[in-house]
Amino acid sequence: MVETIQWKDGAVVMIDQTRLPLHVEYVTCRTYQEVATAIRDMIIRGAPAIGVAAAMGVALGAMQADEGDLDGQMETICETLAKTRPTAVNLFWAIDRMKRLYQSLRGRPIAEIRERMVTEAQVVRAEDIAICRAIGDHGAELVPDHKTVLTHCNAGALATAGYGTALGVIRSAVAAGKQVDVFADETRPFLQGARLTVWELQQDGIPTTLITDNMAGHFMKTGRIGCVVVGADRIAANGDVANKVGTYSVAVLARENGVPFFVAAPISTLDLTLASGDQIPIEQRAAAEVTHVFGHRIAPEGTAVQNPAFDVTPSRYVSAIITEKGVARAPYEESLRKMVR
Ligand code: MRU
């Protein structure tokens, strides 16, 4: 299994997801500023992985901090990491967790604070892997046998500390003996499907077919897809799901064609402070991601571009939300609240 992110010799080591699949390279971050840059530049991406990176970033910050104004330094560290990407709530969840730990340790010797923060970040990582496995176990039962599963973006080991959410469900279904193959949307413009999902499923020997995003409807209409499983970046109290742009279109197509549409995500992706998905902030990314592919211009100079990185799928299209605590179904206001109790 690929090592997405690790704490190693006082530094954070992550696989460079901008270089995959052609180059398997690792980036070492020795400061919290380097972790912030890695998240912003999508060297590491995927909601749970961003959360783990943020926790490790805060821990690195604690290592860098001096005994001066520790409260002020922690504030700056957390603010810097919080400003990297706005949509995945796991980022803020992880920063809050580290902040709460720091607050409980205020006044303790700095060496002890550092040690506890580093340990906590490693616990966040270990828990994430265990959570993904639990999501996989709950979700495996929903995956139909002898069918094709469609997924969008990369909600795999690379998007988490390991195993994955949506791809975790597929891995667990395969481990349970189900005969499944995967159709991976390429996921323009950043190509997480083509570059990352195909690559990591190939490592596991799970049969995977790459399609462009605009082919999903065709394959659903012709009866090729047994179910859709995707991840999430933030889920509102009513079950609306923010995920990689294009997810909404897939969900509508799934409903039209009677294909179950499942969302797999940890409890840390729930944002029950938001009544609906309309309130989820959507990250806008650089125009060059759309006008260029791997540095090659594909649109004329001066092309006007929109590049929202995520969209929101209304909960009425979501057949079930699979978490580590079990499977939630509509009405989500009730079922999701029960999950967090
Ligand atoms: O922009 P990205 O690559 O960070 O977006 C990732 C996704 O949209 C994933 O589907 C989501 O974070 C879930 S990952 C388990």
Tab-separated table of C-alpha atoms and ligand atoms in Angstrom:
chain	number	residue	atom	x	y	z
A	1	MET	CA	0.000	0.000	0.000
A	2	VAL	CA	1.302	3.425	-0.946
A	3	GLU	CA	2.591	5.659	1.913
A	4	THR	CA	0.810	8.963	1.308
A	5	ILE	CA	2.186	10.860	4.303
A	6	GLN	CA	4.449	9.980	7.192
A	7	TRP	CA	6.226	11.613	10.100
A	8	LYS	CA	9.886	10.658	9.683
A	9	ASP	CA	12.963	11.916	11.560
A	10	GLY	CA	11.305	15.154	12.659
A	11	ALA	CA	9.931	15.956	9.189
A	12	VAL	CA	6.803	15.273	7.136
A	13	VAL	CA	7.370	13.083	4.087
A	14	MET	CA	4.656	12.918	1.426
A	15	ILE	CA	4.375	11.339	-1.993
A	16	ASP	CA	4.306	14.097	-4.645
A	17	GLN	CA	0.855	13.745	-6.221
A	18	THR	CA	1.628	16.338	-8.888
A	19	ARG	CA	4.290	13.981	-10.316
A	20	LEU	CA	2.316	10.720	-10.321
A	21	PRO	CA	1.958	8.447	-12.198
A	22	LEU	CA	5.051	9.088	-14.308
A	23	HIS	CA	7.343	9.803	-11.373
A	24	VAL	CA	7.122	8.311	-7.892
A	25	GLU	CA	8.852	10.972	-5.818
A	26	TYR	CA	8.661	12.095	-2.209
A	27	VAL	CA	8.733	15.618	-0.798
A	28	THR	CA	10.138	16.305	2.669
A	29	CYS	CA	8.641	19.243	4.575
A	30	ARG	CA	10.717	20.510	7.477
A	31	THR	CA	8.603	23.549	8.350
A	32	TYR	CA	4.882	24.254	8.706
A	33	GLN	CA	5.221	26.796	5.890
A	34	GLU	CA	6.427	24.012	3.573
A	35	VAL	CA	3.432	21.873	4.566
A	36	ALA	CA	1.099	24.807	3.797
A	37	THR	CA	2.693	25.177	0.357
A	38	ALA	CA	2.388	21.423	-0.285
A	39	ILE	CA	-1.344	21.518	0.505
A	40	ARG	CA	-1.938	24.641	-1.616
A	41	ASP	CA	0.028	23.240	-4.569
A	42	MET	CA	-1.723	19.849	-4.265
A	43	ILE	CA	1.443	17.870	-3.662
A	44	ILE	CA	-0.899	16.336	-1.111
A	45	ARG	CA	-4.648	16.462	-1.752
A	46	GLY	CA	-7.884	14.719	-0.839
A	47	ALA	CA	-9.858	15.773	2.217
A	48	PRO	CA	-8.614	13.297	4.867
A	49	ALA	CA	-4.997	13.507	3.629
A	50	ILE	CA	-5.136	17.293	3.847
A	51	GLY	CA	-6.371	16.902	7.439
A	52	VAL	CA	-3.448	14.640	8.361
A	53	ALA	CA	-1.009	17.038	6.656
A	54	ALA	CA	-2.453	19.971	8.594
A	55	ALA	CA	-2.114	18.106	11.906
A	56	MET	CA	1.510	17.283	11.079
A	57	GLY	CA	2.034	20.881	9.948
A	58	VAL	CA	0.884	22.183	13.336
A	59	ALA	CA	3.226	19.670	15.012
A	60	LEU	CA	6.130	20.906	12.864
A	61	GLY	CA	5.175	24.445	13.850
A	62	ALA	CA	5.373	23.473	17.516
A	63	MET	CA	8.888	22.107	16.870
A	64	GLN	CA	9.889	25.395	15.193
A	65	ALA	CA	8.352	27.629	17.878
A	66	ASP	CA	10.441	29.189	20.626
A	67	GLU	CA	9.474	29.882	24.200
A	68	GLY	CA	8.562	33.507	23.464
A	69	ASP	CA	4.934	34.243	22.686
A	70	LEU	CA	3.901	30.624	22.170
A	71	ASP	CA	0.167	31.438	21.967
A	72	GLY	CA	0.849	34.000	19.230
A	73	GLN	CA	3.112	31.621	17.329
A	74	MET	CA	0.532	28.815	17.470
A	75	GLU	CA	-2.116	31.223	16.198
A	76	THR	CA	0.067	32.149	13.196
A	77	ILE	CA	0.849	28.485	12.444
A	78	CYS	CA	-2.828	27.488	12.524
A	79	GLU	CA	-3.924	30.519	10.457
A	80	THR	CA	-1.288	29.844	7.798
A	81	LEU	CA	-2.413	26.227	7.415
A	82	ALA	CA	-6.117	27.173	7.491
A	83	LYS	CA	-5.671	29.556	4.567
A	84	THR	CA	-4.420	26.882	2.163
A	85	ARG	CA	-7.658	25.385	0.787
A	86	PRO	CA	-11.215	26.334	1.776
A	87	THR	CA	-13.559	23.450	0.902
A	88	ALA	CA	-12.414	20.252	2.661
A	89	VAL	CA	-13.562	20.629	6.254
A	90	ASN	CA	-11.082	17.958	7.415
A	91	LEU	CA	-8.385	20.641	7.224
A	92	PHE	CA	-10.164	22.808	9.817
A	93	TRP	CA	-11.184	19.777	11.859
A	94	ALA	CA	-7.536	18.704	12.195
A	95	ILE	CA	-6.283	22.194	13.012
A	96	ASP	CA	-8.984	22.559	15.700
A	97	ARG	CA	-8.024	19.206	17.195
A	98	MET	CA	-4.360	20.265	17.430
A	99	LYS	CA	-5.355	23.673	18.814
A	100	ARG	CA	-7.467	22.087	21.543
A	101	LEU	CA	-4.562	19.852	22.527
A	102	TYR	CA	-2.244	22.865	22.677
A	103	GLN	CA	-4.712	24.741	24.846
A	104	SER	CA	-4.877	21.815	27.258
A	105	LEU	CA	-1.060	21.889	27.503
A	106	ARG	CA	-0.540	25.642	27.960
A	107	GLY	CA	1.966	26.382	30.694
A	108	ARG	CA	3.673	22.998	30.377
A	109	PRO	CA	7.402	22.851	29.426
A	110	ILE	CA	7.882	23.447	25.682
A	111	ALA	CA	9.618	20.074	25.215
A	112	GLU	CA	6.525	18.315	26.552
A	113	ILE	CA	4.201	20.400	24.349
A	114	ARG	CA	6.265	19.535	21.277
A	115	GLU	CA	6.326	15.841	22.069
A	116	ARG	CA	2.572	15.664	22.682
A	117	MET	CA	1.756	17.583	19.485
A	118	VAL	CA	3.981	15.318	17.377
A	119	THR	CA	2.417	12.214	18.938
A	120	GLU	CA	-1.086	13.574	18.351
A	121	ALA	CA	-0.389	14.210	14.663
A	122	GLN	CA	0.774	10.625	14.308
A	123	VAL	CA	-2.398	9.450	16.073
A	124	VAL	CA	-4.493	11.464	13.582
A	125	ARG	CA	-2.725	9.605	10.773
A	126	ALA	CA	-3.138	6.148	12.350
A	127	GLU	CA	-6.797	6.795	13.143
A	128	ASP	CA	-7.434	7.859	9.549
A	129	ILE	CA	-6.256	4.495	8.227
A	130	ALA	CA	-8.419	2.615	10.747
A	131	ILE	CA	-11.411	4.831	9.877
A	132	CYS	CA	-10.988	4.115	6.163
A	133	ARG	CA	-10.950	0.386	6.835
A	134	ALA	CA	-14.179	0.687	8.855
A	135	ILE	CA	-15.779	2.706	6.024
A	136	GLY	CA	-14.667	-0.009	3.631
A	137	ASP	CA	-16.229	-2.752	5.738
A	138	HIS	CA	-19.586	-0.943	5.987
A	139	GLY	CA	-19.590	-0.007	2.313
A	140	ALA	CA	-18.545	-3.379	0.908
A	141	GLU	CA	-22.001	-4.767	1.639
A	142	LEU	CA	-23.605	-2.155	-0.633
A	143	VAL	CA	-21.449	-2.931	-3.662
A	144	PRO	CA	-23.258	-5.267	-6.070
A	145	ASP	CA	-21.390	-8.459	-7.018
A	146	HIS	CA	-20.229	-9.026	-10.611
A	147	LYS	CA	-20.702	-5.344	-11.460
A	148	THR	CA	-18.745	-2.264	-12.425
A	149	VAL	CA	-18.282	0.564	-9.908
A	150	LEU	CA	-17.905	4.088	-11.267
A	151	THR	CA	-15.830	6.561	-9.273
A	152	HIS	CA	-14.922	10.200	-9.783
A	153	CYS	CA	-11.685	11.947	-8.763
A	154	ASN	CA	-9.430	10.074	-6.330
A	155	ALA	CA	-10.855	9.097	-2.959
A	156	GLY	CA	-8.243	6.439	-2.419
A	157	ALA	CA	-5.143	5.707	-0.358
A	158	LEU	CA	-3.583	8.818	-1.884
A	159	ALA	CA	-6.449	11.011	-0.647
A	160	THR	CA	-6.193	9.650	2.902
A	161	ALA	CA	-3.431	8.366	5.166
A	162	GLY	CA	-4.038	4.985	3.511
A	163	TYR	CA	-6.681	2.581	2.112
A	164	GLY	CA	-9.096	5.312	0.986
A	165	THR	CA	-12.786	6.081	1.414
A	166	ALA	CA	-14.528	5.372	-1.920
A	167	LEU	CA	-11.636	3.180	-3.059
A	168	GLY	CA	-11.575	1.664	0.441
A	169	VAL	CA	-15.153	0.493	-0.162
A	170	ILE	CA	-14.040	-1.068	-3.449
A	171	ARG	CA	-10.959	-2.648	-1.810
A	172	SER	CA	-13.107	-4.152	0.958
A	173	ALA	CA	-15.667	-5.452	-1.552
A	174	VAL	CA	-12.857	-7.181	-3.450
A	175	ALA	CA	-11.373	-8.529	-0.197
A	176	ALA	CA	-14.821	-9.908	0.668
A	177	GLY	CA	-14.703	-11.935	-2.544
A	178	LYS	CA	-16.904	-9.775	-4.770
A	179	GLN	CA	-16.104	-9.660	-8.465
A	180	VAL	CA	-15.948	-5.951	-9.209
A	181	ASP	CA	-14.142	-3.802	-11.699
A	182	VAL	CA	-13.851	-0.044	-11.704
A	183	PHE	CA	-14.577	2.698	-14.216
A	184	ALA	CA	-12.531	5.792	-13.294
A	185	ASP	CA	-13.592	9.219	-14.570
A	186	GLU	CA	-10.450	11.031	-15.693
A	187	THR	CA	-11.556	14.100	-13.651
A	188	ARG	CA	-10.645	17.182	-15.603
A	189	PRO	CA	-8.951	19.514	-15.093
A	190	PHE	CA	-6.478	18.106	-12.554
A	191	LEU	CA	-6.875	14.500	-13.741
A	192	GLN	CA	-6.952	12.861	-10.315
A	193	GLY	CA	-8.881	9.947	-11.849
A	194	ALA	CA	-6.527	9.297	-14.753
A	195	ARG	CA	-3.314	9.958	-12.862
A	196	LEU	CA	-4.039	8.778	-9.325
A	197	THR	CA	-7.050	6.434	-9.150
A	198	VAL	CA	-5.919	4.298	-12.071
A	199	TRP	CA	-2.367	4.199	-10.718
A	200	GLU	CA	-3.280	3.127	-7.207
A	201	LEU	CA	-5.862	0.522	-8.290
A	202	GLN	CA	-3.311	-0.935	-10.693
A	203	GLN	CA	-0.951	-1.422	-7.724
A	204	ASP	CA	-3.677	-3.584	-6.130
A	205	GLY	CA	-4.489	-5.474	-9.312
A	206	ILE	CA	-8.117	-4.260	-9.304
A	207	PRO	CA	-9.309	-4.149	-12.933
A	208	THR	CA	-9.797	-0.502	-13.860
A	209	THR	CA	-10.957	1.204	-17.037
A	210	LEU	CA	-10.308	4.889	-17.646
A	211	ILE	CA	-13.088	6.973	-19.209
A	212	THR	CA	-13.347	10.698	-19.862
A	213	ASP	CA	-15.845	12.528	-17.667
A	214	ASN	CA	-18.366	12.998	-20.482
A	215	MET	CA	-18.645	9.218	-21.043
A	216	ALA	CA	-20.226	8.450	-17.658
A	217	GLY	CA	-23.797	9.010	-18.887
A	218	HIS	CA	-23.293	6.724	-21.858
A	219	PHE	CA	-22.086	3.847	-19.704
A	220	MET	CA	-24.881	4.279	-17.171
A	221	LYS	CA	-27.545	4.385	-19.911
A	222	THR	CA	-26.194	1.225	-21.528
A	223	GLY	CA	-26.403	-0.660	-18.213
A	224	ARG	CA	-22.669	-0.963	-17.682
A	225	ILE	CA	-22.492	0.602	-14.196
A	226	GLY	CA	-23.738	-1.208	-11.066
A	227	CYS	CA	-23.210	1.662	-8.650
A	228	VAL	CA	-21.287	4.894	-8.151
A	229	VAL	CA	-19.023	5.438	-5.118
A	230	VAL	CA	-17.346	8.794	-4.508
A	231	GLY	CA	-15.687	10.577	-1.596
A	232	ALA	CA	-16.563	13.966	-0.111
A	233	ASP	CA	-14.848	17.170	0.960
A	234	ARG	CA	-17.652	18.460	3.161
A	235	ILE	CA	-21.125	17.184	3.977
A	236	ALA	CA	-23.753	19.583	5.327
A	237	ALA	CA	-26.341	18.700	8.001
A	238	ASN	CA	-29.001	17.971	5.351
A	239	GLY	CA	-26.713	15.517	3.549
A	240	ASP	CA	-25.695	17.785	0.658
A	241	VAL	CA	-22.230	16.711	-0.478
A	242	ALA	CA	-19.372	18.885	-1.738
A	243	ASN	CA	-16.937	16.817	-3.769
A	244	LYS	CA	-14.717	17.190	-6.841
A	245	VAL	CA	-16.378	19.219	-9.596
A	246	GLY	CA	-18.297	16.873	-11.880
A	247	THR	CA	-19.680	14.781	-9.016
A	248	TYR	CA	-23.057	16.546	-9.261
A	249	SER	CA	-23.402	15.641	-12.949
A	250	VAL	CA	-22.561	12.005	-12.173
A	251	ALA	CA	-25.185	11.950	-9.385
A	252	VAL	CA	-27.927	13.350	-11.623
A	253	LEU	CA	-27.057	10.845	-14.343
A	254	ALA	CA	-27.110	8.045	-11.769
A	255	ARG	CA	-30.621	9.012	-10.633
A	256	GLU	CA	-31.862	9.267	-14.231
A	257	ASN	CA	-30.537	5.769	-14.923
A	258	GLY	CA	-31.552	4.097	-11.650
A	259	VAL	CA	-27.928	3.560	-10.545
A	260	PRO	CA	-27.271	3.780	-6.750
A	261	PHE	CA	-25.024	6.757	-5.852
A	262	PHE	CA	-22.993	6.234	-2.658
A	263	VAL	CA	-20.785	8.709	-0.797
A	264	ALA	CA	-18.012	7.363	1.455
A	265	ALA	CA	-16.508	9.746	4.007
A	266	PRO	CA	-15.269	9.886	7.601
A	267	ILE	CA	-17.258	11.659	10.318
A	268	SER	CA	-14.571	14.404	10.195
A	269	THR	CA	-15.968	15.371	6.755
A	270	LEU	CA	-19.377	16.184	8.267
A	271	ASP	CA	-19.998	19.875	8.894
A	272	LEU	CA	-23.230	19.896	10.849
A	273	THR	CA	-22.842	23.638	11.502
A	274	LEU	CA	-23.996	24.182	7.903
A	275	ALA	CA	-27.693	23.602	7.270
A	276	SER	CA	-27.225	22.964	3.562
A	277	GLY	CA	-24.588	22.636	0.867
A	278	ASP	CA	-25.313	26.182	-0.363
A	279	GLN	CA	-23.164	27.418	2.517
A	280	ILE	CA	-20.090	25.343	1.624
A	281	PRO	CA	-17.237	27.544	0.320
A	282	ILE	CA	-16.132	26.418	-3.125
A	283	GLU	CA	-12.453	26.808	-3.991
A	284	GLN	CA	-11.708	28.562	-7.286
A	285	ARG	CA	-8.414	27.470	-8.783
A	286	ALA	CA	-6.037	28.911	-11.365
A	287	ALA	CA	-7.157	29.349	-14.983
A	288	ALA	CA	-3.991	27.596	-16.162
A	289	GLU	CA	-5.342	24.260	-14.863
A	290	VAL	CA	-8.034	24.533	-17.571
A	291	THR	CA	-6.132	26.234	-20.393
A	292	HIS	CA	-3.094	23.966	-20.056
A	293	VAL	CA	-2.452	20.222	-19.732
A	294	PHE	CA	0.930	19.347	-18.219
A	295	GLY	CA	2.259	22.781	-19.128
A	296	HIS	CA	0.994	22.636	-22.724
A	297	ARG	CA	-1.473	25.298	-23.754
A	298	ILE	CA	-4.685	23.817	-25.224
A	299	ALA	CA	-6.852	26.983	-25.396
A	300	PRO	CA	-6.126	30.296	-27.140
A	301	GLU	CA	-4.342	33.105	-25.293
A	302	GLY	CA	-6.843	35.324	-23.509
A	303	THR	CA	-9.486	32.591	-23.042
A	304	ALA	CA	-11.938	33.401	-20.233
A	305	VAL	CA	-11.978	30.549	-17.705
A	306	GLN	CA	-14.021	29.363	-14.741
A	307	ASN	CA	-12.385	26.740	-12.533
A	308	PRO	CA	-14.440	25.803	-9.450
A	309	ALA	CA	-12.634	22.832	-7.888
A	310	PHE	CA	-15.780	21.373	-6.286
A	311	ASP	CA	-19.536	21.209	-6.737
A	312	VAL	CA	-22.388	20.369	-4.401
A	313	THR	CA	-24.631	17.356	-4.932
A	314	PRO	CA	-28.048	17.815	-3.299
A	315	SER	CA	-28.789	15.032	-0.826
A	316	ARG	CA	-31.847	13.880	-2.805
A	317	TYR	CA	-29.436	12.265	-5.274
A	318	VAL	CA	-27.453	10.463	-2.555
A	319	SER	CA	-28.558	6.850	-1.967
A	320	ALA	CA	-26.440	6.501	1.208
A	321	ILE	CA	-23.531	8.082	3.068
A	322	ILE	CA	-21.044	5.492	4.322
A	323	THR	CA	-19.049	6.482	7.404
A	324	GLU	CA	-16.875	4.594	9.879
A	325	LYS	CA	-19.891	4.389	12.197
A	326	GLY	CA	-22.206	2.833	9.620
A	327	VAL	CA	-24.452	3.703	6.697
A	328	ALA	CA	-26.639	6.818	6.844
A	329	ARG	CA	-29.720	7.182	4.662
A	330	ALA	CA	-32.299	9.920	4.155
A	331	PRO	CA	-33.586	11.817	6.025
A	332	TYR	CA	-29.967	12.861	6.585
A	333	GLU	CA	-30.719	15.563	9.181
A	334	GLU	CA	-31.559	12.691	11.551
A	335	SER	CA	-29.234	9.940	10.385
A	336	LEU	CA	-26.085	12.124	10.287
A	337	ARG	CA	-26.752	13.597	13.745
A	338	LYS	CA	-27.076	10.078	15.138
A	339	MET	CA	-23.655	9.247	13.610
A	340	VAL	CA	-21.839	11.965	15.565
A	341	ARG	CA	-23.429	11.166	18.925
B	1	MRU	O1	-8.923	18.787	-5.192
B	1	MRU	P1	-8.705	17.472	-4.520
B	1	MRU	O2	-7.928	16.504	-5.325
B	1	MRU	O3	-8.185	17.651	-3.129
B	1	MRU	O4	-10.179	16.884	-4.394
B	1	MRU	C1	-10.345	15.621	-3.833
B	1	MRU	C2	-11.748	15.141	-3.840
B	1	MRU	O5	-12.654	15.812	-4.294
B	1	MRU	C3	-11.999	13.832	-3.162
B	1	MRU	O6	-13.050	13.148	-3.771
B	1	MRU	C4	-12.370	14.089	-1.685
B	1	MRU	O7	-11.420	14.905	-1.088
B	1	MRU	C5	-12.500	12.850	-0.920
B	1	MRU	S1	-10.970	12.067	-0.641
B	1	MRU	C6	-11.150	10.709	0.310
